[in-house]
Amino acid sequence: MVRIFMEIASYGICAGDAMGSINGLVSPPGKRPLFSFGVISDVQYADIPDGHSFLGVPRYYRHSIHVLQRAVQKWNNHQNLNFVINFGDIVDGKCPPGQSLDAVKKVNNEFQKINGPVYHLIGNHCLYNLPRDKLLPLLKIQGLNGLAYYDFSPSPEYRIVVLDGYDISAIGWPQGHSKTLQALEFLEKKNPNSDKNSPSGLLGLDRRFVMFNGAVGREQLEWLDGTLQDATKLKQKVIVCCHLPLDVVASSQEALLWNYDEVMNVIHQYNCVKACLSGHDHKGGYSVDSHGVHHRSFEAALECPPDTDAYGHIDVYDDGLLLFGTDRIQSTEMCFNP
């Protein structure tokens, strides 16, 4: 049973009289979560006037940092959050030249006010502003060889797996790097447009083959397989996090990871993965795939008009997740199959 809530739930892990309610979702009485964590995505701060996406959606570049500030205050007031995950794109690609480092530091300083650990994912806009060798140390991402995938266990029952969706990418790596060249060769085959950020003329799922997306490389896929094997042996449930969405129902076609199908083929070999969480698509989305894996892409903080918000927190239970959203992020109940 899975729903995005506009009304109070009456059954499932949300059954019973409300102990608390945020955006229509309620906590189950007498049942404490194993752990809880804050979520936010696509802050994309820049000290520039408001603008629009290429689809004409309004973007509030200066206001987005205020969304983050209110989120930090709310998370700190919660008192029972174990950590926060930022799903990527903390600054925007339109950040004025020469201001990128200061903008990243400014937003990161807000994250550092959180009373607890913060785990960052990297997105395309992060990499438009800073190369990996400068970005990853600032965000305290301790990946090997400039890569930004890792995992951690917030409780014995669960493991969080963070993927690097720009492992193979035309942005973020040095110009002559093998991963850059591999990405450019791939785009040349898949996208005939001179502007490789344009999906013009591409049909269906081929519309994901644009430069602002990327892929998970072969070594990372092998690492993912080994990590899920280990989690299975330890009888852990797994939550996979990636800036780029991994399911077409939860996302627009243009926002998908290039090789989302390969990643999901690995994930579907195991029963341990219960949810895949992402950003990047901005409008937000939700689905349950054919194997019962829940997919939730988060609404962007960047697209919040003044005095509105997009952030939340997730309570994690043995049998499901409860996402408590604020304003634009709709609360979501994700009950696992028995």
Coordinates of C-alpha atoms in Angstrom, one line a residue:
M1 CA 0.0 0.0 0.0
V2 CA 1.6 3.3 -1.1
R3 CA 0.1 6.7 -1.4
I4 CA 1.1 10.4 -1.6
F5 CA -1.1 11.9 1.0
M6 CA -3.4 14.8 0.9
E7 CA -5.5 13.4 3.7
I8 CA -4.8 11.7 7.0
A9 CA -4.0 8.0 6.6
S10 CA -6.1 5.5 8.3
Y11 CA -4.1 2.3 8.0
G12 CA -0.7 0.8 7.1
I13 CA 2.2 2.0 9.2
C14 CA 0.3 5.2 9.6
A15 CA -2.6 3.5 11.3
G16 CA -4.2 4.6 14.4
D17 CA -4.8 7.9 16.1
A18 CA -2.4 10.7 15.1
M19 CA 0.6 11.3 17.3
G20 CA 1.7 14.1 15.0
S21 CA 0.8 15.3 11.5
I22 CA 2.8 17.1 8.8
N23 CA 1.3 17.9 5.5
G24 CA -1.5 15.4 6.0
L25 CA 0.6 12.4 7.1
V26 CA 0.5 11.1 10.7
S27 CA 3.0 9.1 12.9
P28 CA 1.8 5.7 14.1
P29 CA 1.0 5.8 17.8
G30 CA 3.3 3.8 20.1
K31 CA 5.7 3.0 17.4
R32 CA 9.2 4.6 17.3
P33 CA 11.2 4.8 14.1
L34 CA 14.5 3.0 13.9
F35 CA 16.0 6.3 12.8
S36 CA 15.0 9.5 11.1
F37 CA 16.7 11.8 8.6
G38 CA 16.2 15.1 6.9
V39 CA 15.9 15.5 3.1
I40 CA 16.3 18.4 0.7
S41 CA 17.3 18.7 -3.0
D42 CA 18.2 21.2 -5.7
V43 CA 18.7 24.3 -3.6
Q44 CA 20.6 25.8 -6.6
Y45 CA 21.4 29.1 -4.9
A46 CA 22.9 31.9 -6.9
D47 CA 23.1 35.7 -6.2
I48 CA 21.1 36.6 -9.3
P49 CA 17.6 37.8 -10.1
D50 CA 14.8 35.2 -10.4
G51 CA 14.5 33.4 -13.7
H52 CA 13.0 30.4 -15.4
S53 CA 13.9 26.9 -16.5
F54 CA 14.1 26.0 -20.2
L55 CA 10.5 24.9 -19.8
G56 CA 9.4 28.2 -18.4
V57 CA 9.1 27.1 -14.7
P58 CA 9.9 30.1 -12.4
R59 CA 13.2 29.8 -10.4
Y60 CA 14.0 31.7 -7.2
Y61 CA 17.7 31.8 -7.0
R62 CA 18.2 34.1 -4.0
H63 CA 15.2 32.7 -2.1
S64 CA 16.4 29.1 -2.2
I65 CA 19.0 29.6 0.6
H66 CA 16.2 30.8 2.8
V67 CA 14.3 27.6 2.2
L68 CA 17.5 25.8 3.4
Q69 CA 17.8 28.0 6.4
R70 CA 14.2 27.3 7.5
A71 CA 14.8 23.6 6.9
V72 CA 17.9 23.6 9.1
Q73 CA 15.9 25.4 11.9
K74 CA 13.1 22.8 11.6
W75 CA 15.5 19.9 11.6
N76 CA 17.4 21.1 14.6
N77 CA 14.1 21.7 16.4
H78 CA 13.0 18.2 15.7
Q79 CA 15.7 16.9 18.0
N80 CA 15.3 13.2 17.0
L81 CA 16.9 13.4 13.5
N82 CA 20.0 11.3 13.1
F83 CA 21.4 12.9 10.0
V84 CA 20.4 14.9 6.9
I85 CA 20.9 13.9 3.2
N86 CA 21.3 16.7 0.6
F87 CA 20.3 15.2 -2.8
G88 CA 22.6 17.5 -4.8
D89 CA 22.8 20.8 -6.8
I90 CA 23.5 23.2 -3.9
V91 CA 24.4 26.0 -6.3
D92 CA 23.1 26.9 -9.8
G93 CA 25.0 26.7 -13.1
K94 CA 24.0 30.4 -13.7
C95 CA 26.1 31.5 -10.7
P96 CA 28.2 34.4 -12.0
P97 CA 31.8 33.5 -13.0
G98 CA 34.2 33.9 -10.2
Q99 CA 31.6 33.5 -7.5
S100 CA 31.2 29.7 -7.6
L101 CA 33.6 28.9 -4.7
D102 CA 32.1 31.6 -2.5
A103 CA 28.5 30.4 -3.3
V104 CA 29.3 26.8 -2.5
K105 CA 30.9 27.8 0.8
K106 CA 27.9 30.1 1.6
V107 CA 25.4 27.3 1.1
N108 CA 27.6 24.7 2.8
N109 CA 27.9 26.9 5.8
E110 CA 24.2 26.7 6.2
F111 CA 24.4 22.9 6.1
Q112 CA 27.1 22.9 8.7
K113 CA 24.6 24.5 11.2
I114 CA 22.8 21.2 11.3
N115 CA 23.0 19.4 14.7
G116 CA 24.3 16.2 13.2
P117 CA 26.0 14.6 10.2
V118 CA 25.2 15.8 6.7
Y119 CA 25.6 13.5 3.7
H120 CA 25.9 15.1 0.3
L121 CA 25.2 13.9 -3.2
I122 CA 26.7 15.7 -6.2
G123 CA 24.6 17.0 -9.1
N124 CA 25.3 18.5 -12.4
H125 CA 24.9 22.1 -11.2
C126 CA 27.5 21.4 -8.5
L127 CA 29.9 20.3 -11.2
Y128 CA 29.2 23.3 -13.5
N129 CA 30.6 25.4 -10.7
L130 CA 33.5 23.4 -9.3
P131 CA 35.6 20.4 -10.4
R132 CA 35.5 17.3 -8.4
D133 CA 38.9 17.8 -6.8
K134 CA 37.6 21.1 -5.2
L135 CA 34.0 20.1 -4.6
L136 CA 34.3 16.8 -2.8
P137 CA 36.6 18.0 0.0
L138 CA 34.3 21.0 0.7
L139 CA 31.4 18.6 1.0
K140 CA 33.5 16.1 3.0
I141 CA 32.7 13.3 0.5
Q142 CA 35.4 10.7 1.0
G143 CA 35.2 8.8 -2.3
L144 CA 38.2 7.2 -3.9
N145 CA 39.9 8.7 -7.0
G146 CA 37.5 11.6 -7.2
L147 CA 34.4 9.4 -7.1
A148 CA 31.4 10.3 -4.9
Y149 CA 29.7 6.9 -4.1
Y150 CA 29.7 5.4 -0.6
D151 CA 27.5 3.7 1.9
F152 CA 26.8 3.8 5.6
S153 CA 24.6 2.0 8.2
P154 CA 22.6 4.3 10.5
S155 CA 21.2 1.2 12.3
P156 CA 22.0 -2.5 12.2
E157 CA 18.8 -3.1 10.2
Y158 CA 19.5 -0.6 7.4
R159 CA 22.1 0.5 5.0
I160 CA 22.1 3.7 2.9
V161 CA 23.8 3.5 -0.5
V162 CA 24.8 6.7 -2.2
L163 CA 25.5 6.5 -5.9
D164 CA 27.5 8.9 -8.1
G165 CA 25.3 9.5 -11.1
Y166 CA 28.0 11.6 -12.8
D167 CA 30.7 8.9 -12.6
I168 CA 30.6 8.8 -16.4
S169 CA 30.0 12.5 -17.4
A170 CA 31.1 15.3 -19.7
I171 CA 31.2 17.7 -16.7
G172 CA 33.2 17.7 -13.5
W173 CA 36.2 15.7 -14.7
P174 CA 39.3 17.2 -16.4
Q175 CA 38.8 17.8 -20.1
G176 CA 41.0 14.9 -21.3
H177 CA 40.0 12.5 -18.6
S178 CA 39.0 9.0 -19.7
K179 CA 35.5 9.4 -18.1
T180 CA 35.0 12.7 -19.9
L181 CA 36.0 11.2 -23.3
Q182 CA 33.8 8.1 -22.7
A183 CA 30.8 10.4 -21.9
L184 CA 31.4 12.6 -25.0
E185 CA 31.7 9.5 -27.2
F186 CA 28.5 8.1 -25.8
L187 CA 26.6 11.4 -26.4
E188 CA 27.9 11.7 -29.9
K189 CA 26.4 8.3 -30.6
K190 CA 23.1 8.9 -28.8
N191 CA 22.3 12.6 -29.4
P192 CA 22.6 14.1 -32.9
N193 CA 22.1 17.7 -31.7
S194 CA 25.0 20.1 -31.8
D195 CA 23.8 21.2 -28.3
K196 CA 24.2 18.0 -26.3
N197 CA 22.0 19.5 -23.5
S198 CA 19.1 19.5 -25.9
P199 CA 16.8 16.5 -26.3
S200 CA 15.2 18.0 -29.4
G201 CA 14.3 15.2 -31.9
L202 CA 15.0 12.4 -29.4
L203 CA 12.0 10.2 -28.7
G204 CA 10.8 8.4 -25.6
L205 CA 13.5 7.2 -23.2
D206 CA 16.2 8.4 -25.6
R207 CA 15.5 11.9 -24.3
R208 CA 17.6 11.1 -21.3
F209 CA 20.8 11.2 -23.4
V210 CA 21.7 14.8 -22.7
M211 CA 24.8 16.3 -21.2
F212 CA 23.2 17.4 -18.0
N213 CA 22.8 13.7 -17.1
G214 CA 25.4 11.0 -16.6
A215 CA 26.0 7.3 -15.9
V216 CA 27.2 4.9 -13.2
G217 CA 30.4 3.3 -14.4
R218 CA 31.4 -0.3 -14.5
E219 CA 33.5 -0.3 -11.3
Q220 CA 30.7 1.4 -9.4
L221 CA 28.1 -1.1 -10.7
E222 CA 30.4 -3.9 -9.4
W223 CA 30.7 -2.1 -6.1
L224 CA 26.9 -1.7 -5.9
D225 CA 26.5 -5.5 -6.5
G226 CA 29.0 -6.3 -3.8
T227 CA 27.4 -3.9 -1.4
L228 CA 24.0 -5.4 -1.9
Q229 CA 25.4 -8.9 -1.5
D230 CA 26.9 -7.8 1.8
A231 CA 23.6 -6.2 3.0
T232 CA 21.7 -9.4 2.1
K233 CA 24.1 -11.5 4.2
L234 CA 23.6 -9.1 7.1
K235 CA 19.8 -9.1 6.6
Q236 CA 19.8 -5.3 6.1
K237 CA 17.2 -3.3 4.2
V238 CA 18.7 -0.8 1.7
I239 CA 17.8 2.7 0.7
V240 CA 19.5 3.8 -2.5
C241 CA 20.2 7.5 -3.1
C242 CA 21.2 9.1 -6.4
H243 CA 20.8 12.7 -7.7
L244 CA 19.5 11.3 -10.9
P245 CA 16.2 9.3 -10.8
L246 CA 16.1 5.6 -11.6
D247 CA 12.5 5.1 -12.6
V248 CA 10.6 6.7 -15.5
V249 CA 7.3 6.8 -13.7
A250 CA 8.8 8.8 -10.8
S251 CA 10.6 11.2 -13.2
S252 CA 10.5 12.8 -16.6
Q253 CA 12.4 11.0 -19.3
E254 CA 14.8 13.9 -19.7
A255 CA 16.0 13.5 -16.0
L256 CA 16.8 9.8 -15.9
L257 CA 20.3 8.4 -15.3
W258 CA 21.7 7.3 -18.7
N259 CA 22.1 3.7 -17.6
Y260 CA 19.3 3.6 -15.0
D261 CA 18.2 0.2 -16.5
E262 CA 21.6 -1.3 -15.7
V263 CA 21.5 0.0 -12.2
M264 CA 18.0 -1.3 -11.6
N265 CA 19.0 -4.7 -13.1
V266 CA 21.5 -5.0 -10.3
I267 CA 19.1 -3.8 -7.7
H268 CA 16.4 -6.2 -8.8
Q269 CA 18.7 -9.1 -8.3
Y270 CA 18.2 -8.6 -4.6
N271 CA 15.3 -8.3 -2.2
C272 CA 17.1 -5.9 0.2
V273 CA 16.5 -2.6 -1.7
K274 CA 13.3 -1.1 -0.5
A275 CA 13.5 2.5 -1.8
C276 CA 15.4 4.7 -4.3
L277 CA 15.4 8.4 -3.5
S278 CA 16.5 11.2 -5.9
G279 CA 16.4 14.8 -6.9
H280 CA 17.2 16.5 -10.3
D281 CA 13.7 16.3 -11.8
H282 CA 12.4 19.3 -9.7
K283 CA 8.7 18.7 -10.0
G284 CA 8.9 15.6 -7.8
G285 CA 7.5 12.2 -8.4
Y286 CA 6.6 8.8 -6.9
S287 CA 6.2 5.2 -8.1
V288 CA 6.5 1.6 -7.1
D289 CA 8.2 -0.6 -9.7
S290 CA 7.5 -4.1 -10.8
H291 CA 9.7 -5.5 -8.0
G292 CA 8.0 -3.5 -5.3
V293 CA 10.9 -1.0 -5.0
H294 CA 9.6 2.5 -4.0
H295 CA 10.9 5.5 -6.1
R296 CA 10.6 9.1 -4.8
S297 CA 12.1 12.1 -6.5
F298 CA 12.0 15.2 -4.4
E299 CA 10.6 18.6 -5.3
A300 CA 13.2 21.3 -5.8
A301 CA 13.9 24.0 -3.2
L302 CA 14.9 26.3 -6.1
E303 CA 11.3 26.4 -7.4
C304 CA 9.7 27.6 -4.1
P305 CA 8.1 31.1 -4.4
P306 CA 9.0 33.4 -1.5
D307 CA 7.7 32.2 1.9
T308 CA 7.1 28.6 0.6
D309 CA 9.4 25.6 1.2
A310 CA 10.4 22.2 -0.1
Y311 CA 12.1 19.9 2.5
G312 CA 11.1 17.2 4.8
H313 CA 12.2 14.3 7.0
I314 CA 11.8 10.5 6.8
D315 CA 11.0 8.2 9.6
V316 CA 12.3 4.8 9.0
Y317 CA 10.5 1.7 10.3
D318 CA 11.1 -2.0 9.8
D319 CA 8.1 -2.2 7.5
G320 CA 8.2 1.1 5.7
L321 CA 9.2 4.7 5.3
L322 CA 7.2 7.8 6.2
L323 CA 8.2 11.0 4.4
F324 CA 6.9 14.1 6.2
G325 CA 7.0 16.9 3.6
T326 CA 6.7 20.6 4.0
D327 CA 4.8 22.8 1.5
R328 CA 5.8 21.7 -2.0
I329 CA 7.1 18.3 -0.9
Q330 CA 4.1 16.1 -0.5
S331 CA 4.1 13.6 2.4
T332 CA 4.4 10.0 1.3
E333 CA 3.8 6.7 3.0
M334 CA 5.9 3.8 1.6
C335 CA 4.9 0.4 3.0
F336 CA 7.1 -2.5 2.1
N337 CA 5.7 -5.7 0.7
P338 CA 5.7 -8.5 3.3

